[in-house]
mmCIF file of C-alpha atoms in Angstrom:
data_model
loop_
_atom_site.group_PDB
_atom_site.id
_atom_site.type_symbol
_atom_site.label_atom_id
_atom_site.label_comp_id
_atom_site.label_asym_id
_atom_site.label_seq_id
_atom_site.Cartn_x
_atom_site.Cartn_y
_atom_site.Cartn_z
ATOM 1 C CA UNK A 1 0.000 0.000 0.000
ATOM 2 C CA UNK A 2 2.807 2.358 0.866
ATOM 3 C CA UNK A 3 4.435 1.604 -2.485
ATOM 4 C CA UNK A 4 1.264 2.359 -4.387
ATOM 5 C CA UNK A 5 0.774 5.610 -2.475
ATOM 6 C CA UNK A 6 4.296 6.732 -3.307
ATOM 7 C CA UNK A 7 3.798 5.871 -6.979
ATOM 8 C CA UNK A 8 0.588 7.863 -7.078
ATOM 9 C CA UNK A 9 2.266 10.882 -5.490
ATOM 10 C CA UNK A 10 5.121 10.722 -7.985
ATOM 11 C CA UNK A 11 2.622 10.481 -10.861
ATOM 12 C CA UNK A 12 0.702 13.493 -9.570
ATOM 13 C CA UNK A 13 3.913 15.491 -9.155
ATOM 14 C CA UNK A 14 4.997 14.565 -12.686
ATOM 15 C CA UNK A 15 1.574 15.554 -14.054
ATOM 16 C CA UNK A 16 1.815 18.925 -12.293
ATOM 17 C CA UNK A 17 5.317 19.440 -13.735
ATOM 18 C CA UNK A 18 4.184 18.627 -17.272
ATOM 19 C CA UNK A 19 1.157 20.917 -16.848
ATOM 20 C CA UNK A 20 3.494 23.733 -15.766
ATOM 21 C CA UNK A 21 5.741 23.098 -18.802
ATOM 22 C CA UNK A 22 2.680 23.140 -21.106
ATOM 23 C CA UNK A 23 1.438 26.438 -19.699
ATOM 24 C CA UNK A 24 4.911 27.941 -20.040
ATOM 25 C CA UNK A 25 5.128 26.765 -23.665
ATOM 26 C CA UNK A 26 1.726 28.315 -24.392
ATOM 27 C CA UNK A 27 2.905 31.615 -22.889
ATOM 28 C CA UNK A 28 6.061 31.562 -25.004
ATOM 29 C CA UNK A 29 3.974 30.798 -28.122
ATOM 30 C CA UNK A 30 1.624 33.721 -27.402
ATOM 31 C CA UNK A 31 4.575 36.053 -26.786
ATOM 32 C CA UNK A 32 6.198 35.000 -30.051
ATOM 33 C CA UNK A 33 2.973 35.632 -31.996
ATOM 34 C CA UNK A 34 2.484 39.106 -30.503
ATOM 35 C CA UNK A 35 6.143 40.173 -30.773
ATOM 36 C CA UNK A 36 7.066 39.071 -34.270
ATOM 37 C CA UNK A 37 9.741 41.072 -36.160
ATOM 38 C CA UNK A 38 9.879 41.650 -39.930
ATOM 39 C CA UNK A 39 13.265 40.830 -41.347
ATOM 40 C CA UNK A 40 14.150 41.805 -44.952
ATOM 41 C CA UNK A 41 16.055 39.166 -46.805
ATOM 42 C CA UNK A 42 17.962 40.106 -49.946
ATOM 43 C CA UNK A 43 16.708 38.141 -52.928
ATOM 44 C CA UNK A 44 18.599 37.995 -56.180
ATOM 45 C CA UNK A 45 16.533 39.292 -59.105
ATOM 46 C CA UNK A 46 17.364 38.336 -62.672
ATOM 47 C CA UNK A 47 17.530 41.109 -65.273
ATOM 48 C CA UNK A 48 16.012 40.381 -68.734
ATOM 49 C CA UNK A 49 18.473 40.150 -71.596
ATOM 50 C CA UNK A 50 21.430 40.151 -69.231
ATOM 51 C CA UNK A 51 24.440 38.936 -71.110
ATOM 52 C CA UNK A 52 25.611 35.516 -70.075
ATOM 53 C CA UNK A 53 27.985 32.881 -71.400
ATOM 54 C CA UNK A 54 25.252 30.713 -72.922
ATOM 55 C CA UNK A 55 23.294 33.516 -74.682
ATOM 56 C CA UNK A 56 24.413 35.681 -77.615
ATOM 57 C CA UNK A 57 21.308 37.956 -77.404
ATOM 58 C CA UNK A 58 20.601 37.519 -81.101
ATOM 59 C CA UNK A 59 16.836 37.785 -80.715
ATOM 60 C CA UNK A 60 17.171 40.908 -78.584
ATOM 61 C CA UNK A 61 19.525 42.607 -81.054
ATOM 62 C CA UNK A 62 17.205 41.896 -83.980
ATOM 63 C CA UNK A 63 14.192 43.234 -82.091
ATOM 64 C CA UNK A 64 16.136 46.346 -81.059
ATOM 65 C CA UNK A 65 17.278 47.047 -84.633
ATOM 66 C CA UNK A 66 13.727 46.642 -85.891
ATOM 67 C CA UNK A 67 12.426 49.033 -83.215
ATOM 68 C CA UNK A 68 15.128 51.614 -83.992
ATOM 69 C CA UNK A 69 14.398 51.465 -87.716
ATOM 70 C CA UNK A 70 10.701 51.936 -87.100
ATOM 71 C CA UNK A 71 11.428 54.864 -84.766
ATOM 72 C CA UNK A 72 13.623 56.564 -87.386
ATOM 73 C CA UNK A 73 10.939 56.114 -90.041
ATOM 74 C CA UNK A 74 8.279 57.652 -87.799
ATOM 75 C CA UNK A 75 10.578 60.572 -86.917
ATOM 76 C CA UNK A 76 11.220 61.293 -90.602
ATOM 77 C CA UNK A 77 7.510 61.077 -91.360
ATOM 78 C CA UNK A 78 6.676 63.430 -88.486
ATOM 79 C CA UNK A 79 9.367 65.882 -89.605
ATOM 80 C CA UNK A 80 8.038 65.910 -93.180
ATOM 81 C CA UNK A 81 4.496 66.472 -91.927
ATOM 82 C CA UNK A 82 5.689 69.306 -89.660
ATOM 83 C CA UNK A 83 7.574 70.985 -92.511
ATOM 84 C CA UNK A 84 4.506 70.784 -94.749
ATOM 85 C CA UNK A 85 2.251 72.147 -92.027
ATOM 86 C CA UNK A 86 4.601 75.038 -91.283
ATOM 87 C CA UNK A 87 4.915 75.839 -94.998
ATOM 88 C CA UNK A 88 1.143 76.045 -95.367
ATOM 89 C CA UNK A 89 0.893 78.272 -92.291
ATOM 90 C CA UNK A 90 3.660 80.521 -93.630
ATOM 91 C CA UNK A 91 1.912 80.907 -96.977
ATOM 92 C CA UNK A 92 -1.411 81.678 -95.308
ATOM 93 C CA UNK A 93 0.235 84.219 -93.003
ATOM 94 C CA UNK A 94 2.077 85.841 -95.918
ATOM 95 C CA UNK A 95 -1.124 86.053 -97.952
ATOM 96 C CA UNK A 96 -3.084 87.466 -95.020
ATOM 97 C CA UNK A 97 -0.433 90.070 -94.197
ATOM 98 C CA UNK A 98 -0.042 91.099 -97.842
ATOM 99 C CA UNK A 99 -3.758 91.550 -98.448
ATOM 100 C CA UNK A 100 -4.140 93.364 -95.139
ATOM 101 C CA UNK A 101 -1.334 95.803 -95.957
ATOM 102 C CA UNK A 102 -2.704 96.558 -99.412
ATOM 103 C CA UNK A 103 -6.125 97.120 -97.915
ATOM 104 C CA UNK A 104 -4.575 99.404 -95.270
ATOM 105 C CA UNK A 105 -2.972 101.500 -98.003
ATOM 106 C CA UNK A 106 -6.309 101.824 -99.750
ATOM 107 C CA UNK A 107 -8.135 102.676 -96.510
ATOM 108 C CA UNK A 108 -8.010 106.481 -96.012
ATOM 109 C CA UNK A 109 -9.063 106.318 -92.348
ATOM 110 C CA UNK A 110 -6.430 103.775 -91.343
ATOM 111 C CA UNK A 111 -3.745 105.419 -93.465
ATOM 112 C CA UNK A 112 -4.489 108.821 -91.924
ATOM 113 C CA UNK A 113 -4.289 107.359 -88.410
ATOM 114 C CA UNK A 114 -0.943 105.739 -89.291
ATOM 115 C CA UNK A 115 0.415 109.104 -90.462
ATOM 116 C CA UNK A 116 -0.851 110.818 -87.304
ATOM 117 C CA UNK A 117 0.514 108.114 -84.989
ATOM 118 C CA UNK A 118 3.996 107.879 -86.494
ATOM 119 C CA UNK A 119 4.103 111.649 -86.949
ATOM 120 C CA UNK A 120 3.389 112.106 -83.243
ATOM 121 C CA UNK A 121 6.028 109.502 -82.464
ATOM 122 C CA UNK A 122 8.560 111.334 -84.616
ATOM 123 C CA UNK A 123 7.674 114.680 -83.029
ATOM 124 C CA UNK A 124 8.088 113.136 -79.582
ATOM 125 C CA UNK A 125 11.543 111.828 -80.476
ATOM 126 C CA UNK A 126 12.456 115.216 -81.954
ATOM 127 C CA UNK A 127 11.243 116.970 -78.803
ATOM 128 C CA UNK A 128 13.270 114.568 -76.663
ATOM 129 C CA UNK A 129 16.367 115.278 -78.766
ATOM 130 C CA UNK A 130 15.831 119.032 -78.311
ATOM 131 C CA UNK A 131 15.562 118.533 -74.551
ATOM 132 C CA UNK A 132 18.855 116.647 -74.643
ATOM 133 C CA UNK A 133 20.475 119.527 -76.549
ATOM 134 C CA UNK A 134 19.076 122.083 -74.111
ATOM 135 C CA UNK A 135 20.314 120.046 -71.146
ATOM 136 C CA UNK A 136 23.760 119.591 -72.661
ATOM 137 C CA UNK A 137 23.890 123.327 -73.444
ATOM 138 C CA UNK A 138 22.963 124.176 -69.844
ATOM 139 C CA UNK A 139 25.783 122.033 -68.494
ATOM 140 C CA UNK A 140 28.122 123.427 -71.149
ATOM 141 C CA UNK A 141 27.526 126.947 -69.825
ATOM 142 C CA UNK A 142 29.707 126.004 -66.870
ATOM 143 C CA UNK A 143 32.660 126.772 -69.111
ATOM 144 C CA UNK A 144 31.763 130.502 -69.114
ATOM 145 C CA UNK A 145 33.798 130.918 -65.966
ATOM 146 C CA UNK A 146 36.993 130.306 -67.931
ATOM 147 C CA UNK A 147 38.559 133.568 -69.133
ATOM 148 C CA UNK A 148 40.357 132.072 -72.144
ATOM 149 C CA UNK A 149 37.823 131.886 -74.977
ATOM 150 C CA UNK A 150 39.572 129.004 -76.772
ATOM 151 C CA UNK A 151 39.786 126.856 -73.654
ATOM 152 C CA UNK A 152 36.236 127.865 -72.745
ATOM 153 C CA UNK A 153 34.967 126.718 -76.158
ATOM 154 C CA UNK A 154 36.820 123.407 -75.899
ATOM 155 C CA UNK A 155 35.474 122.776 -72.401
ATOM 156 C CA UNK A 156 31.953 123.708 -73.536
ATOM 157 C CA UNK A 157 31.927 121.205 -76.399
ATOM 158 C CA UNK A 158 33.590 118.568 -74.236
ATOM 159 C CA UNK A 159 30.947 118.915 -71.510
ATOM 160 C CA UNK A 160 28.100 119.066 -74.045
ATOM 161 C CA UNK A 161 29.382 115.949 -75.852
ATOM 162 C CA UNK A 162 29.748 113.995 -72.612
ATOM 163 C CA UNK A 163 26.261 114.979 -71.408
ATOM 164 C CA UNK A 164 24.707 114.120 -74.790
ATOM 165 C CA UNK A 165 26.517 110.792 -74.820
ATOM 166 C CA UNK A 166 25.335 109.960 -71.297
ATOM 167 C CA UNK A 167 21.738 110.915 -72.122
ATOM 168 C CA UNK A 168 21.738 108.870 -75.325
ATOM 169 C CA UNK A 169 23.282 105.867 -73.572
ATOM 170 C CA UNK A 170 20.719 105.988 -70.760
ATOM 171 C CA UNK A 171 17.819 106.419 -73.193
ATOM 172 C CA UNK A 172 19.100 103.653 -75.467
ATOM 173 C CA UNK A 173 19.595 101.321 -72.512
ATOM 174 C CA UNK A 174 16.037 101.972 -71.303
ATOM 175 C CA UNK A 175 14.616 101.301 -74.783
ATOM 176 C CA UNK A 176 16.672 98.128 -75.262
ATOM 177 C CA UNK A 177 15.879 96.855 -71.763
ATOM 178 C CA UNK A 178 12.152 97.556 -72.208
ATOM 179 C CA UNK A 179 12.138 95.848 -75.612
ATOM 180 C CA UNK A 180 13.996 92.853 -74.193
ATOM 181 C CA UNK A 181 11.522 92.479 -71.327
ATOM 182 C CA UNK A 182 8.531 92.770 -73.660
ATOM 183 C CA UNK A 183 10.101 90.254 -76.052
ATOM 184 C CA UNK A 184 10.855 87.901 -73.169
ATOM 185 C CA UNK A 185 7.239 88.011 -71.997
ATOM 186 C CA UNK A 186 5.978 87.615 -75.562
ATOM 187 C CA UNK A 187 8.224 84.599 -76.228
ATOM 188 C CA UNK A 188 7.160 82.945 -72.981
ATOM 189 C CA UNK A 189 3.404 83.455 -73.244
ATOM 190 C CA UNK A 190 2.477 84.354 -76.830
ATOM 191 C CA UNK A 191 5.038 82.773 -79.178
ATOM 192 C CA UNK A 192 2.593 80.616 -81.138
ATOM 193 C CA UNK A 193 0.279 80.579 -84.137
ATOM 194 C CA UNK A 194 -2.612 81.915 -82.042
ATOM 195 C CA UNK A 195 -0.817 85.237 -81.523
ATOM 196 C CA UNK A 196 -0.227 85.578 -85.275
ATOM 197 C CA UNK A 197 -3.906 84.927 -85.942
ATOM 198 C CA UNK A 198 -4.936 87.487 -83.306
ATOM 199 C CA UNK A 199 -2.549 90.116 -84.703
ATOM 200 C CA UNK A 200 -3.703 89.627 -88.304
ATOM 201 C CA UNK A 201 -7.387 89.450 -87.356
ATOM 202 C CA UNK A 202 -7.291 92.546 -85.135
ATOM 203 C CA UNK A 203 -5.448 94.518 -87.830
ATOM 204 C CA UNK A 204 -7.932 93.408 -90.493
ATOM 205 C CA UNK A 205 -10.854 94.438 -88.279
ATOM 206 C CA UNK A 206 -9.293 97.855 -87.639
ATOM 207 C CA UNK A 207 -8.769 98.343 -91.385
ATOM 208 C CA UNK A 208 -12.090 97.059 -92.730
ATOM 209 C CA UNK A 209 -14.255 98.545 -89.941
ATOM 210 C CA UNK A 210 -12.177 101.666 -89.290
ATOM 211 C CA UNK A 211 -14.970 104.085 -90.213
ATOM 212 C CA UNK A 212 -17.475 102.374 -87.930
ATOM 213 C CA UNK A 213 -14.959 102.170 -85.043
ATOM 214 C CA UNK A 214 -14.103 105.884 -85.392
ATOM 215 C CA UNK A 215 -17.784 106.742 -85.337
ATOM 216 C CA UNK A 216 -18.257 104.861 -82.051
ATOM 217 C CA UNK A 217 -15.052 105.813 -80.253
ATOM 218 C CA UNK A 218 -12.736 108.663 -81.201
ATOM 219 C CA UNK A 219 -9.354 106.965 -80.888
ATOM 220 C CA UNK A 220 -6.394 106.449 -83.179
ATOM 221 C CA UNK A 221 -6.641 103.008 -84.785
ATOM 222 C CA UNK A 222 -2.937 102.222 -84.291
ATOM 223 C CA UNK A 223 -3.264 103.098 -80.612
ATOM 224 C CA UNK A 224 -6.369 100.930 -80.409
ATOM 225 C CA UNK A 225 -4.474 97.994 -81.965
ATOM 226 C CA UNK A 226 -1.621 98.378 -79.476
ATOM 227 C CA UNK A 227 -4.022 98.535 -76.539
ATOM 228 C CA UNK A 228 -5.908 95.476 -77.798
ATOM 229 C CA UNK A 229 -2.662 93.508 -78.103
ATOM 230 C CA UNK A 230 -1.560 94.586 -74.621
ATOM 231 C CA UNK A 231 -4.871 93.299 -73.250
ATOM 232 C CA UNK A 232 -4.402 90.059 -75.203
ATOM 233 C CA UNK A 233 -0.904 89.543 -73.764
ATOM 234 C CA UNK A 234 -2.221 90.195 -70.253
ATOM 235 C CA UNK A 235 -4.979 87.612 -70.708
ATOM 236 C CA UNK A 236 -2.508 85.024 -72.059
ATOM 237 C CA UNK A 237 -0.140 85.610 -69.125
ATOM 238 C CA UNK A 238 -2.949 85.221 -66.587
ATOM 239 C CA UNK A 239 -4.371 82.081 -68.214
ATOM 240 C CA UNK A 240 -0.993 80.360 -68.581
ATOM 241 C CA UNK A 241 0.055 81.149 -64.994
ATOM 242 C CA UNK A 242 -3.331 79.924 -63.750
ATOM 243 C CA UNK A 243 -2.953 76.647 -65.655
ATOM 244 C CA UNK A 244 0.645 76.165 -64.483
ATOM 245 C CA UNK A 245 -0.411 76.608 -60.864
ATOM 246 C CA UNK A 246 -2.948 73.805 -61.270
ATOM 247 C CA UNK A 247 -0.551 71.493 -63.074
ATOM 248 C CA UNK A 248 -2.090 71.604 -66.560
ATOM 249 C CA UNK A 249 1.305 72.331 -68.123
#
C-alpha cells in the first residue's frame, strides 16, 4: 500500500510538472505571436536580356534594330508632316499680311491714323532730342567761368558731348531693356500661331471697320491695336500662370 501511495504521489507530481511546462510553452507561443519582427532578406533578381555565357542575345539585337528602324521612319515622317504644315501656315500668313497691308494702303481712315501716330512719335523723339540739346547746353555753360575763350569753347563742347553721350546711352539702354523684357514676356506666353492669328485678325478688323470704329469711339486706330494687343498679352499671361499653378502644363 505504501508503495502504491508513493507511486501515485510521484505520478501526480509529474503531471503537475508537465502541466506547468505546457502552460509555459503556451505563454512563449503567445509572446512570439504578438512580438514578431519583420526581417528583410535580400533576394537575387534576374535582369532580362542580361548577357551571359550561354546567350548571344541575337533575338534581342534583332528586335532592337527593328524598333530603332521603325522609330527613325516615324521621326522622318513626323518631320516631313511638320515641314509641310509650317509651310502652309507661312503661306497663309504671308497672304493674309499682304492683303491686309494693301487694304490698309487703300483705306483712307487707317492710313491717316498711321500718319498721325507715327508723326506724333517722330515729333516726340524730336522733342526729346531738343531737350537733350538744351540740357547739354545748360551744363556746357559752366565753361563761361573760364577767361580764355579758346579753352572755354573746348570745355563747352567737351561737356556738351559727354552729357549728350550719357543721355543717349541711358535712353538707349532703357529702350533696349524695355524691348527685351517685352520680347521675353511675348516669347514665354504668346510665341505661337494663335498670336499671329490674333494680330492679323485685329489689324484686319481695324482696317475694314475703321470708319465704324471711329464713329463709335474717337481713338487712333494704331493706338487701339496696341491697346488690344496689350490686353491680349495680359490675358494670355494670366491664363498660362493659372494653368501652371494647377498642373495643366
